[in-house]
Coordinates of C-alpha atoms in Angstrom, one line a residue:
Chain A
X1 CA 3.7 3.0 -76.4
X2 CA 3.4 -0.9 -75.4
X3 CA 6.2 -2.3 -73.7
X4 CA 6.8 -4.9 -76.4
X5 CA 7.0 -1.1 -78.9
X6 CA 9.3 0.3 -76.5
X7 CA 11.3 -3.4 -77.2
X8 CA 10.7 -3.1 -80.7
X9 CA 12.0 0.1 -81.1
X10 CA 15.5 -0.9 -79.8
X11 CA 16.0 -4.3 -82.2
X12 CA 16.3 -2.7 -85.4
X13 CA 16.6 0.7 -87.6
X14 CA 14.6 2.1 -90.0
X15 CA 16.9 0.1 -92.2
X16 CA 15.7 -3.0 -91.4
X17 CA 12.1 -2.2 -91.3
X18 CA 11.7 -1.6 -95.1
X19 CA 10.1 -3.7 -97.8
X20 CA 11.4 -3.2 -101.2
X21 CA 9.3 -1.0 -103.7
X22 CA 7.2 0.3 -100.4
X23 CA 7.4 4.3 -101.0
X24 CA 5.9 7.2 -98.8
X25 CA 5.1 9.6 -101.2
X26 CA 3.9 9.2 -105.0
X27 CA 4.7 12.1 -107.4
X28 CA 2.6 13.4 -110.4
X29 CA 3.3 12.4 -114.1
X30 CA 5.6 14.4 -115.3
X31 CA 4.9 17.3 -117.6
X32 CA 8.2 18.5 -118.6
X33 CA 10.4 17.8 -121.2
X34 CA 12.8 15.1 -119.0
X35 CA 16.5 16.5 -118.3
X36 CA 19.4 14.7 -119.6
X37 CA 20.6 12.3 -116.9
X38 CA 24.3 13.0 -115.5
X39 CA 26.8 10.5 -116.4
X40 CA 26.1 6.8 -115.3
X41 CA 29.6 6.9 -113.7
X42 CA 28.5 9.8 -111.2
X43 CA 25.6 7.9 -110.2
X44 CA 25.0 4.7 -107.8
X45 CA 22.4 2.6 -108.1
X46 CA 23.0 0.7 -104.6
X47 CA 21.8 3.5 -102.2
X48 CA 20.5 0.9 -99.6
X49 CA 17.8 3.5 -98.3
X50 CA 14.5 1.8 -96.6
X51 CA 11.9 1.6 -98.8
X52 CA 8.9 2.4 -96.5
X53 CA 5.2 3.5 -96.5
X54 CA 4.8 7.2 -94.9
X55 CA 2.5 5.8 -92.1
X56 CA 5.6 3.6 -90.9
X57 CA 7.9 6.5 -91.4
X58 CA 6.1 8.4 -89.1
X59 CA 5.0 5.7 -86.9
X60 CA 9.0 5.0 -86.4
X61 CA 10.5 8.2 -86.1
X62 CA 7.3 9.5 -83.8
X63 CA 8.0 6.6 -81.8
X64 CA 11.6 6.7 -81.4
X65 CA 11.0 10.4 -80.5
X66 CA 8.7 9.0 -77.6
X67 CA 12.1 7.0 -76.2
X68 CA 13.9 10.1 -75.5
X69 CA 14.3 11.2 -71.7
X70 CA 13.8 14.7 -70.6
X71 CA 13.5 17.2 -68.2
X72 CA 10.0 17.6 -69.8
X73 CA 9.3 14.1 -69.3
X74 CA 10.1 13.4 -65.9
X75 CA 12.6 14.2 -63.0
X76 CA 16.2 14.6 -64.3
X77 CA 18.2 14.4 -60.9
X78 CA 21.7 14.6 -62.9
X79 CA 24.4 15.7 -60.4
X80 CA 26.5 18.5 -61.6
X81 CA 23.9 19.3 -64.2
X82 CA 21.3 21.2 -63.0
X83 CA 18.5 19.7 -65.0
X84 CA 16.2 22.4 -64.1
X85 CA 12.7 23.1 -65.7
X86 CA 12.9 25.7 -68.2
X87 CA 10.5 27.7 -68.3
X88 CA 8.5 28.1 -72.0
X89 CA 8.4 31.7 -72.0
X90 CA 11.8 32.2 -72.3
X91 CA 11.5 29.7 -75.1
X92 CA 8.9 32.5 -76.9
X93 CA 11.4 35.3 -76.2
X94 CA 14.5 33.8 -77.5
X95 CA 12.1 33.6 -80.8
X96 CA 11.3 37.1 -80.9
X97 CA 12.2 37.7 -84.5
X98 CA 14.6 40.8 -84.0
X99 CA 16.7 38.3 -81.7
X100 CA 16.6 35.0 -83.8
X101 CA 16.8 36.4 -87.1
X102 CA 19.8 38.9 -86.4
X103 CA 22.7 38.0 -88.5
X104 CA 26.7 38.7 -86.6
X105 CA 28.0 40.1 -89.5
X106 CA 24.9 43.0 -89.8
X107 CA 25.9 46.5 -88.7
X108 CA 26.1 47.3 -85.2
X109 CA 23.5 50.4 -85.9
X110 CA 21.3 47.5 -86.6
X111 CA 21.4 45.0 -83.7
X112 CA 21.2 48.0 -80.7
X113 CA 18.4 45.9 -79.0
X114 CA 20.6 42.8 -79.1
X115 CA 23.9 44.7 -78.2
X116 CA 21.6 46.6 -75.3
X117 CA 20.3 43.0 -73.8
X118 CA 24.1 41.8 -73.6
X119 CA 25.5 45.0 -71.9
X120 CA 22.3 44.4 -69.5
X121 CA 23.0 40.9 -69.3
X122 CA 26.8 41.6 -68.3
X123 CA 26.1 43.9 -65.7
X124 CA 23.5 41.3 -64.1
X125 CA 25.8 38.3 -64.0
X126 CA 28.4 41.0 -62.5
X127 CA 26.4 42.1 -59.5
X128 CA 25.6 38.0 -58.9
X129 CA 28.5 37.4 -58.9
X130 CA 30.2 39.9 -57.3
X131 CA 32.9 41.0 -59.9
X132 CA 34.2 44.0 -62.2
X133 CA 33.8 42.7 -65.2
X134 CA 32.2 40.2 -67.6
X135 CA 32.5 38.5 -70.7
X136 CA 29.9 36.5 -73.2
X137 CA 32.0 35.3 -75.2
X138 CA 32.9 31.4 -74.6
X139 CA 30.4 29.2 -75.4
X140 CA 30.4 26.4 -72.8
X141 CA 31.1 25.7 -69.7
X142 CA 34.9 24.4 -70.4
X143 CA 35.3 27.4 -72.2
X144 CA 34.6 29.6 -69.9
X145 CA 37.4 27.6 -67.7
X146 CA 39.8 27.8 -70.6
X147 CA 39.2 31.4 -71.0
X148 CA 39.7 32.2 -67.3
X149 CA 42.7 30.6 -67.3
X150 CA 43.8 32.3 -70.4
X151 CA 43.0 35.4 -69.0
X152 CA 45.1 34.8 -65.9
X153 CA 48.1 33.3 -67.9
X154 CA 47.8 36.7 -70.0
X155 CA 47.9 38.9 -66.9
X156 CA 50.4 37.0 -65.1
X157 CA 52.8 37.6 -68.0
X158 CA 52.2 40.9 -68.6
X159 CA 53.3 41.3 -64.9
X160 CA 56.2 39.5 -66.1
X161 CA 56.0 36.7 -63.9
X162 CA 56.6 33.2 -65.6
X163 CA 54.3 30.6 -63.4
X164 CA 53.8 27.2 -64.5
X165 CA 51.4 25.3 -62.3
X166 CA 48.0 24.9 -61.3
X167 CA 46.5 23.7 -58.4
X168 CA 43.3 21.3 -58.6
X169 CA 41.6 19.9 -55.9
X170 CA 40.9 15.9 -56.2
X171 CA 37.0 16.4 -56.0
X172 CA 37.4 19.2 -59.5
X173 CA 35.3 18.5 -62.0
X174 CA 37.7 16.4 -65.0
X175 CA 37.5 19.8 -66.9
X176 CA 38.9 21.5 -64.9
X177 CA 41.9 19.2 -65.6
X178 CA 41.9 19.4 -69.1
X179 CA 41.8 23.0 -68.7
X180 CA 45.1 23.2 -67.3
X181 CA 46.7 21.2 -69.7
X182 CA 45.1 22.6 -72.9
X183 CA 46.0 26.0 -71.2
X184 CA 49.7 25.1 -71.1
X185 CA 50.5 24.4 -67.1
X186 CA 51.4 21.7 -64.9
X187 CA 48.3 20.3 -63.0
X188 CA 49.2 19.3 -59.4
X189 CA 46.6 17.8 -57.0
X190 CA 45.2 19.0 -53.9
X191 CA 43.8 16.5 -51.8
X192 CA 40.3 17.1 -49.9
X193 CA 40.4 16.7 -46.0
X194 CA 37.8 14.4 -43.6
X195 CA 34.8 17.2 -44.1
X196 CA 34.7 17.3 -47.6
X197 CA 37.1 20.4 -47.7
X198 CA 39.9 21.3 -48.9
X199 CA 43.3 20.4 -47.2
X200 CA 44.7 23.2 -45.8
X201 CA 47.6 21.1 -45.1
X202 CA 47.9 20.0 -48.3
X203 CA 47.6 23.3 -50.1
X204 CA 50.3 25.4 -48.0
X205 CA 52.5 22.4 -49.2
X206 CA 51.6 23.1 -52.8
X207 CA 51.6 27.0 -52.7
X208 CA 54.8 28.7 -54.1
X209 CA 55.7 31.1 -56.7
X210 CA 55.5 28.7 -59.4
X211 CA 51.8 28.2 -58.9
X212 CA 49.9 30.6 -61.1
X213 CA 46.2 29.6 -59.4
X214 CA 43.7 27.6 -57.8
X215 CA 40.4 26.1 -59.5
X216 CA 38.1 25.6 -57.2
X217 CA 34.9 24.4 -57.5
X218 CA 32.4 25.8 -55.2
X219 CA 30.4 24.3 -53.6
X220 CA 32.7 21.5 -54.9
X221 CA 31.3 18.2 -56.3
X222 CA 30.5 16.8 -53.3
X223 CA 27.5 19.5 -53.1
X224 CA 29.5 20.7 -49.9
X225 CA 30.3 24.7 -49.2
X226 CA 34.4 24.8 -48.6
X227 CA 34.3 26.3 -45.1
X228 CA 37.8 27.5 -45.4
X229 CA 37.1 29.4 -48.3
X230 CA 38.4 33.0 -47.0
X231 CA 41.9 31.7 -45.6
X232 CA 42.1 29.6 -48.9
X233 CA 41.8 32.7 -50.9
X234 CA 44.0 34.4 -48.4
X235 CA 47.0 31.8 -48.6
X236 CA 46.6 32.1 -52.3
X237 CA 46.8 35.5 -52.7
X238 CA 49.8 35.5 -50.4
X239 CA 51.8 33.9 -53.1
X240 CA 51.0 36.0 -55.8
X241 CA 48.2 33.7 -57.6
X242 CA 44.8 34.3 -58.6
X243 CA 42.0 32.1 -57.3
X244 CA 38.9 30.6 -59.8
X245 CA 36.0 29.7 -59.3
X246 CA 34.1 27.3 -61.0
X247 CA 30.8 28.2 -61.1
X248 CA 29.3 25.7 -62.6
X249 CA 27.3 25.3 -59.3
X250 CA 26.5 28.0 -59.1
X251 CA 22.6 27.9 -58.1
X252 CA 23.1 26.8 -55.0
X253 CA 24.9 30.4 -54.2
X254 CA 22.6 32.3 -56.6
X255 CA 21.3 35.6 -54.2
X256 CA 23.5 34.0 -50.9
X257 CA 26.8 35.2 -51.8
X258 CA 29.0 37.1 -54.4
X259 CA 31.9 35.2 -55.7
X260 CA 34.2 38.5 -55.3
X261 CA 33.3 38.9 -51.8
X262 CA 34.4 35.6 -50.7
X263 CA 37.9 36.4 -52.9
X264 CA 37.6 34.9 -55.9
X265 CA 39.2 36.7 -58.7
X266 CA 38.0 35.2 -61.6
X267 CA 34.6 32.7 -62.3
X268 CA 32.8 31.4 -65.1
X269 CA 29.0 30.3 -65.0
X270 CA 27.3 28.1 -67.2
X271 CA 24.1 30.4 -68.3
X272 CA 22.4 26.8 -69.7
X273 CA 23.1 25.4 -66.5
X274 CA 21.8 28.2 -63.6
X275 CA 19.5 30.6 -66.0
X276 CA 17.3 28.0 -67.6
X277 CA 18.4 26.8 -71.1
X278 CA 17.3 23.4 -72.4
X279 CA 21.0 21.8 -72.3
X280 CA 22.2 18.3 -72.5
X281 CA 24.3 16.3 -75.8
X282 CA 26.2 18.9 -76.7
X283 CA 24.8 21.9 -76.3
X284 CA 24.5 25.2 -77.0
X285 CA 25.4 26.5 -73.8
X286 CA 26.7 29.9 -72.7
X287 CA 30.1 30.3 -70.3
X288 CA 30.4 33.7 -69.5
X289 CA 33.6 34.4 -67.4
X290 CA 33.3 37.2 -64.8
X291 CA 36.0 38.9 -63.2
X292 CA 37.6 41.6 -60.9
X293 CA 39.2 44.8 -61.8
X294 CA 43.1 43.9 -62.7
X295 CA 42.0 40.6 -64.5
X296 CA 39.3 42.6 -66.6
X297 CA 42.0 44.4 -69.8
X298 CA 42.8 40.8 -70.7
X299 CA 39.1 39.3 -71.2
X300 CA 38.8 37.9 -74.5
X301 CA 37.0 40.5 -77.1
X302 CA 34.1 41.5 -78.0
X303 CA 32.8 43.0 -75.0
X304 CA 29.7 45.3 -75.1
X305 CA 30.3 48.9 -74.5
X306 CA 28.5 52.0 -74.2
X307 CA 29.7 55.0 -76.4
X308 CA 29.3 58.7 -74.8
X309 CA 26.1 59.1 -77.3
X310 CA 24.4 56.2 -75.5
X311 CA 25.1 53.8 -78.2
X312 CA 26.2 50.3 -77.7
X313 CA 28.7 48.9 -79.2
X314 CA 31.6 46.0 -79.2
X315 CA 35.2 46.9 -77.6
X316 CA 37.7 45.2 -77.3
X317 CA 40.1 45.1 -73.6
X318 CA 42.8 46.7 -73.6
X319 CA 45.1 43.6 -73.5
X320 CA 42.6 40.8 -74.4
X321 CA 43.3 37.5 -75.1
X322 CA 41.9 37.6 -78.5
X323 CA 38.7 35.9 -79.7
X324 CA 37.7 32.5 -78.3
X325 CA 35.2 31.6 -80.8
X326 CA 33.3 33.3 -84.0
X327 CA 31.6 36.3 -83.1
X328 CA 29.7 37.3 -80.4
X329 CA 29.2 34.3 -78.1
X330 CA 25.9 32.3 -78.0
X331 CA 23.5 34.5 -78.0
X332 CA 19.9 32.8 -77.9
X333 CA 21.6 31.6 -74.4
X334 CA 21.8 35.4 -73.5
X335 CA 18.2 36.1 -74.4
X336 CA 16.8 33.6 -71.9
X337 CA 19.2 34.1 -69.4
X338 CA 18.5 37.6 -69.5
X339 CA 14.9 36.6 -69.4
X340 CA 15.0 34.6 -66.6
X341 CA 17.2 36.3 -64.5
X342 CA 14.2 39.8 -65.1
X343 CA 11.8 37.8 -64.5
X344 CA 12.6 36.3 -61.3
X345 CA 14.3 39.4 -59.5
X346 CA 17.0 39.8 -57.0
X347 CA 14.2 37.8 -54.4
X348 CA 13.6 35.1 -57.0
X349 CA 16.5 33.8 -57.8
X350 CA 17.5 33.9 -53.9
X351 CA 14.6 31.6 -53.5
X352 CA 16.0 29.4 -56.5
X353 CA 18.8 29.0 -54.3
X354 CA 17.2 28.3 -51.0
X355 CA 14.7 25.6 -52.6
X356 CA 17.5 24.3 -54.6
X357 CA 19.7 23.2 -51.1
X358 CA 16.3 22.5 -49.0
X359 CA 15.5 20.0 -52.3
X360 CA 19.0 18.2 -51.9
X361 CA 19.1 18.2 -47.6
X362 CA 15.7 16.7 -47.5
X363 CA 16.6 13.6 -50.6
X364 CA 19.8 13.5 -47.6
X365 CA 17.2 13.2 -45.0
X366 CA 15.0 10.8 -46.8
X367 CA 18.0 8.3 -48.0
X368 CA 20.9 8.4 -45.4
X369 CA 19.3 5.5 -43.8
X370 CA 19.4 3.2 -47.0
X371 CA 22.6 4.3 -48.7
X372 CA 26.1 5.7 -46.7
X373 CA 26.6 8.9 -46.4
X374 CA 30.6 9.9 -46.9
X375 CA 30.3 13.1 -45.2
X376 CA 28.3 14.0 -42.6
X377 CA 26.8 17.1 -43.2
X378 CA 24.2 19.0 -44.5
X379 CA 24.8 19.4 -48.3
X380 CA 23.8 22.3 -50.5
X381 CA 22.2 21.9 -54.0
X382 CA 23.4 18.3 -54.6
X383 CA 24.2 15.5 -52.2
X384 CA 26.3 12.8 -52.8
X385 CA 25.6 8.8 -51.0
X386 CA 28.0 5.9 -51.3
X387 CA 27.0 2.8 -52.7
X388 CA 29.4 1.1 -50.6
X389 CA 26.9 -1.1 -48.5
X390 CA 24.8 -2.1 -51.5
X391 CA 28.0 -3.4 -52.9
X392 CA 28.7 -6.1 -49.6
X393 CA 25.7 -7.8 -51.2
X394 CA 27.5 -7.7 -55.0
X395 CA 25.6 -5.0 -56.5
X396 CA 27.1 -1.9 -57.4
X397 CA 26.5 2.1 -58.3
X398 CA 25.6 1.4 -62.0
X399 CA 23.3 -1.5 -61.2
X400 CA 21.1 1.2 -58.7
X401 CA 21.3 3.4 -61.7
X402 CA 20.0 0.9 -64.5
X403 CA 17.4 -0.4 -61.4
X404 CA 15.5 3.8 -61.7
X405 CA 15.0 3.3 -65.3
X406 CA 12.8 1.0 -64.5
X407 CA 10.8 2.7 -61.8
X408 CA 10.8 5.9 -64.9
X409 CA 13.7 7.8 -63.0
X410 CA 16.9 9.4 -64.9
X411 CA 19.9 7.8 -63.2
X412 CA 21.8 10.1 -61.2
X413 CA 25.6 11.1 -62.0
X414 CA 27.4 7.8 -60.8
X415 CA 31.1 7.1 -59.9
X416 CA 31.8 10.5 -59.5
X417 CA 33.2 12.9 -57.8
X418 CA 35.7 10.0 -58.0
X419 CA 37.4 10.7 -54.4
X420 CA 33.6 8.8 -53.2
X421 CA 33.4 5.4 -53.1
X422 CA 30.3 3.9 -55.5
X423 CA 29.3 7.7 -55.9
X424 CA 25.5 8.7 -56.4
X425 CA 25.5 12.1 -57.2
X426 CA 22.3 13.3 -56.9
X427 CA 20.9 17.1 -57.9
X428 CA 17.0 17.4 -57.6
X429 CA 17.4 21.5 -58.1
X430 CA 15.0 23.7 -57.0
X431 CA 11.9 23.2 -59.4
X432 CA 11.0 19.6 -58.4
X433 CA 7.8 19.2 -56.2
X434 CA 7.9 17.5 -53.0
X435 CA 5.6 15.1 -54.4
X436 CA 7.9 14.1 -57.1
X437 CA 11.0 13.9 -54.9
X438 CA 8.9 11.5 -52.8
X439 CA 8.2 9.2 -55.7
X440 CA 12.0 9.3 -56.6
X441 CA 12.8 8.3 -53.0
X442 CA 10.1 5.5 -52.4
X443 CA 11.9 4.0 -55.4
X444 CA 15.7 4.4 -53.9
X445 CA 14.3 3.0 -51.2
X446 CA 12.7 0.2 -52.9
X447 CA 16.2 -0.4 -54.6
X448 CA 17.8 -0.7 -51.2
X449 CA 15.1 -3.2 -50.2
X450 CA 16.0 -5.2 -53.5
X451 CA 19.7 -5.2 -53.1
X452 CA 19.3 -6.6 -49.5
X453 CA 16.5 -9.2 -50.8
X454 CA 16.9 -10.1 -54.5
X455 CA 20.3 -8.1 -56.1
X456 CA 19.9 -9.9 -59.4
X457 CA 17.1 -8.1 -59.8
X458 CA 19.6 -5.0 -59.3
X459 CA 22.2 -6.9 -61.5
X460 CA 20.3 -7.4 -64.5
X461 CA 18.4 -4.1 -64.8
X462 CA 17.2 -2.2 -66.8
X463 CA 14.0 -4.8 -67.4
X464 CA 12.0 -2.2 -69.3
X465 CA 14.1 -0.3 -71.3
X466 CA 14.3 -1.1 -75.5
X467 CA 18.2 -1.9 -75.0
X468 CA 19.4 -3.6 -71.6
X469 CA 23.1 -3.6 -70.9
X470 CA 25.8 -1.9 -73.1
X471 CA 29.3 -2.5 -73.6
X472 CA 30.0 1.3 -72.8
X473 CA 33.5 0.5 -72.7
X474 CA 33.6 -0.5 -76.0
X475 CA 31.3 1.7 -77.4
X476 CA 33.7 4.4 -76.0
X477 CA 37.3 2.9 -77.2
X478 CA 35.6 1.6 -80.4
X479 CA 32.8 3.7 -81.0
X480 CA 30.9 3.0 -84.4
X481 CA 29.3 6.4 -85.3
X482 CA 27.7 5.8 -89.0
X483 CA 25.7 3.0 -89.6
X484 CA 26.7 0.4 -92.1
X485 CA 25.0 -2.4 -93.8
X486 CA 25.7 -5.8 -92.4
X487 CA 27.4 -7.7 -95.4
X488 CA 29.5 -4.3 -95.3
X489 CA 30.1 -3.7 -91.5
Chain B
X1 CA 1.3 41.3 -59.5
X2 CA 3.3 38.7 -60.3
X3 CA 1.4 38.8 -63.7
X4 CA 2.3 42.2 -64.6
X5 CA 5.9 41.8 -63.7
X6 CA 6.1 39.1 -66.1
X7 CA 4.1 41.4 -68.5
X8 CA 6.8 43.8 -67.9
X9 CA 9.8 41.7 -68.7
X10 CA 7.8 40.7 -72.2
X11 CA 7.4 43.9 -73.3
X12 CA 11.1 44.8 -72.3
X13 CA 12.6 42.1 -74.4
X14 CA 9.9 42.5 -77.5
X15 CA 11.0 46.2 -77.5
X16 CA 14.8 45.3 -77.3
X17 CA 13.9 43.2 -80.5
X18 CA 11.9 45.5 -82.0
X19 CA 15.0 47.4 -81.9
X20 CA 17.4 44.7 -84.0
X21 CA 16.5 45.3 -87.7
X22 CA 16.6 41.5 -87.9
X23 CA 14.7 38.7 -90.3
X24 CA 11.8 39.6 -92.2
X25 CA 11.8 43.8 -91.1
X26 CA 14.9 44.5 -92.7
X27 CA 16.8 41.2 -94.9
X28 CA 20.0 42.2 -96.0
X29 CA 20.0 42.9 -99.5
X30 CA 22.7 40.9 -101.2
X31 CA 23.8 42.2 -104.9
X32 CA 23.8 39.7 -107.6
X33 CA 28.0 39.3 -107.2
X34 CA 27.2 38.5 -103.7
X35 CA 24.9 35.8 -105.1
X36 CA 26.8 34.6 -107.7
X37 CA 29.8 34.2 -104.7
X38 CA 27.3 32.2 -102.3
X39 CA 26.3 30.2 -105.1
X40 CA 29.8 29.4 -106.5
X41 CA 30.8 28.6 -102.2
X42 CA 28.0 26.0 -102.1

């Protein structure tokens, strides 16, 4: 596509593209008796639908296909995302017809294969992770957050203790926030110390026997491995509260270390994220929740069982939480985690983890020179600069960001974690060649030469793109999600 | 090897859904009430 198509593209809709009595298709005479019409009144006659030839149908929509932005397309380096590349074969096995053409509500005697991949599946993401127990069940992400902390709620009252708050540290991912709140608790802050850590200080202040847990994120947004980790879990513990992990970083530990062992006693991984699922605007995504012994009779139902014949089948925990969504979780997610996680071994997905840091420390080594660095030290599957000196010469985070669409780069995650001034979160993960983390840091660096030399360039970018600028505060507090015909809008 | 491990981990997850009676190997049958109920839902 020509860059004046790629500008085309962006000025109008199908809508406005049409001429009137164009068609695409042109149907037969027809050659049976005609059907009485339905009444006039249940019919419009003002259906403003483009009138267009079937080579511009196609020509658009192909096109407009051609706009979107993907891992398949080129390097994806959103923080906290793990854009990794997905490999196509686990795209083939999620087909496999007795797995995409099972139906929830078919008897169990009839899905074995399906039930005996997800009682696999949990006993994989259990040794990874270092726990008792695991569930399929949520479906995201912050579902898997929600349901840990549903779970703990549920085992802290059946101990009969009433707790009300939770502890979050200020780098936490925002839902990790909303988790708390939608969960029923009080959400109190914990502040992170000079090295990217958490505040020891700060926590021992916080701890008491009103706190029912601590979400920590780890390594924590700022790509950074908490090094107090074992006397944070320890101080916890002391109080009577259960620690969580979120794991939705989970492939920078995949293979390293267990979860449990470091005293954790509940996490919740994001299968789309760490095991290779296309993922991105919503989903699906899979956020199994893995936990140790005490915390496993309250994990939400089903779970996948094994009766004394050899049979699998669905159980529910002796006091679970219930359901958290319809049936049985997502379960195409399953099928290529489960792939990928057999495919690559116990050694392969501890070399997803190594390549995933030694992608992230050497972006750290190629940039710190050209954009701050808030804490100095090596990162592990994400790193995260300050934009702080770009913005002495006016030009700010977003302006870098809008700058690598035009060198064909995703942005990076930008003004967050939001404890980081001008935040450029940055997560190359671990199936990026050096080659192409080269390209993408000969054009930071270009970026840092433009801010310095002409930041208007900076300022007014993206140059390329079919849409420049957008009012994303408006399109977020006013957001127009239908389209509607001008004389009408 | 690599190869054959790979191999491996195909065959392990076609015979796990060989073992779903799934889509076109075994279609639920509905009865004509249960169509009559899916049409009158639509």
């Amino acid at each position: 596509m020509s860059d004046g198509e790629r500008r085309d593209m962006g000025s109008k809709l199908s809508f406005g593209r049409g001429r009137p009595g164009r068609t695409a298709v042109t149907l037969p005479d027809c050659d049976v008796p005609l059907a009485e019409m339905p009444s006039p009144s249940l019919l419009r006659d003002d259906l403003p639908l483009p009138e267009m030839s079937q080579p511009e149908i196609v020509r658009y929509f192909t096109n407009l296909a051609c706009l979107n932005y993907s891992v398949d397309t080129g390097f994806y380096p959103l923080g906290s995302c793990s854009m990794k590349y997905n490999p196509k074969l686990h795209e083939d096995l999620a087909r496999l017809s007795g797995f995409a053409q099972v139906h929830p509500l078919q008897p169990i005697e009839t899905v074995q294969g399906a039930l005996a991949l997800m009682h696999e599946l949990q006993g994989f993401l259990a040794e990874i992770t270092g726990m008792h127990a695991v569930s399929l069940a949520p479906a995201a992400g912050a579902h898997g957050e929600l349901t840990s902390i549903l779970t703990v709620r549920a085992y802290l009252e059946h101990r009969g203790e009433s707790r009300h708050k939770v502890l979050v540290p200020d780098s936490a991912h925002g839902t990790n926030l909303a988790t708390v709140s939608t969960a029923g608790f009080q959400c109190l802050p914990i502040a992170s110390d000079a090295r990217g850590n958490t505040d020891l200080a700060a926590l021992a202040e916080a701890l008491d026997e009103d706190v029912a847990a601590l979400m920590l994120t780890l390594p924590n947004t700022l790509g950074l491995f908490d090094q107090n980790i074992v006397q944070i879990a320890q101080m916890v513990h002391e109080t009577g509260a259960q620690l969580y992990c979120d794991g939705a970083n989970l492939n920078a530990l995949l293979g390293q270390v267990k979860i449990g062992d470091l005293g954790f006693d509940v996490v919740q991984m994001n299968l789309h994220k760490t095991f290779s699922t296309p993922h991105g605007g919503g989903g699906p995504g899979a956020g199994p929740v893995a936990v140790k012994a005490h915390l496993a009779p309250f994990l939400p139902s089903p779970f996948v069982g094994q009766a004394a014949n050899g049979a699998y089948v669905f159980e529910e925990p002796e006091h679970s939480i219930g359901k958290v969504g319809a049936f049985h979780g997502n379960f195409g997610i399953m099928v290529r985690a489960y792939a990928y996680i057999r495919s690559l071994g116990a050694p392969g997905l501890r070399e997803v983890s190594e390549n995933a840091v030694l992608n992230a420390n050497y972006l750290l080594a190629c940039l710190r020179e050209a954009y701050d660095l808030p804490y100095e030290r090596r990162c592990l599957h994400e790193v995260v600069f300050s934009g702080s000196r770009q913005r002495a010469k006016g030009v700010h985070t977003s302006d870098v960001a809008k700058r690598l669409i035009d060198y064909g780069f995703h942005p990076p995650t930008v003004y967050f974690p939001l404890i980081v001034d001008e935040a450029l979160m940055i997560e190359p993960t671990e199936t990026e060649s050096k080659e192409t983390l080269d390209a993408f840091c000969e054009a930071m660096l270009v970026i840092a030469r433009e801010a310095e030399e002409e930041p208007e360039l900076l300022r007014s970018a993206p140059h390329d793109a079919p849409l420049r600028r957008l009012d994303e505060a408006a399109a977020a507090r006013h957001p127009v999600l239908r389209w509607q015909r001008e004389d009408q809008a | 090897m690599k190869w054959l491990w790979v191999l491996g981990v195909i065959a392990a997850l076609a015979a796990l859904s060989s073992a779903c009676g799934g889509g076109d190997k075994a279609a639920p049958s509905l009865s004509d009430a249960d169509l009559k109920n899916i049409v009158m839902v639509t």
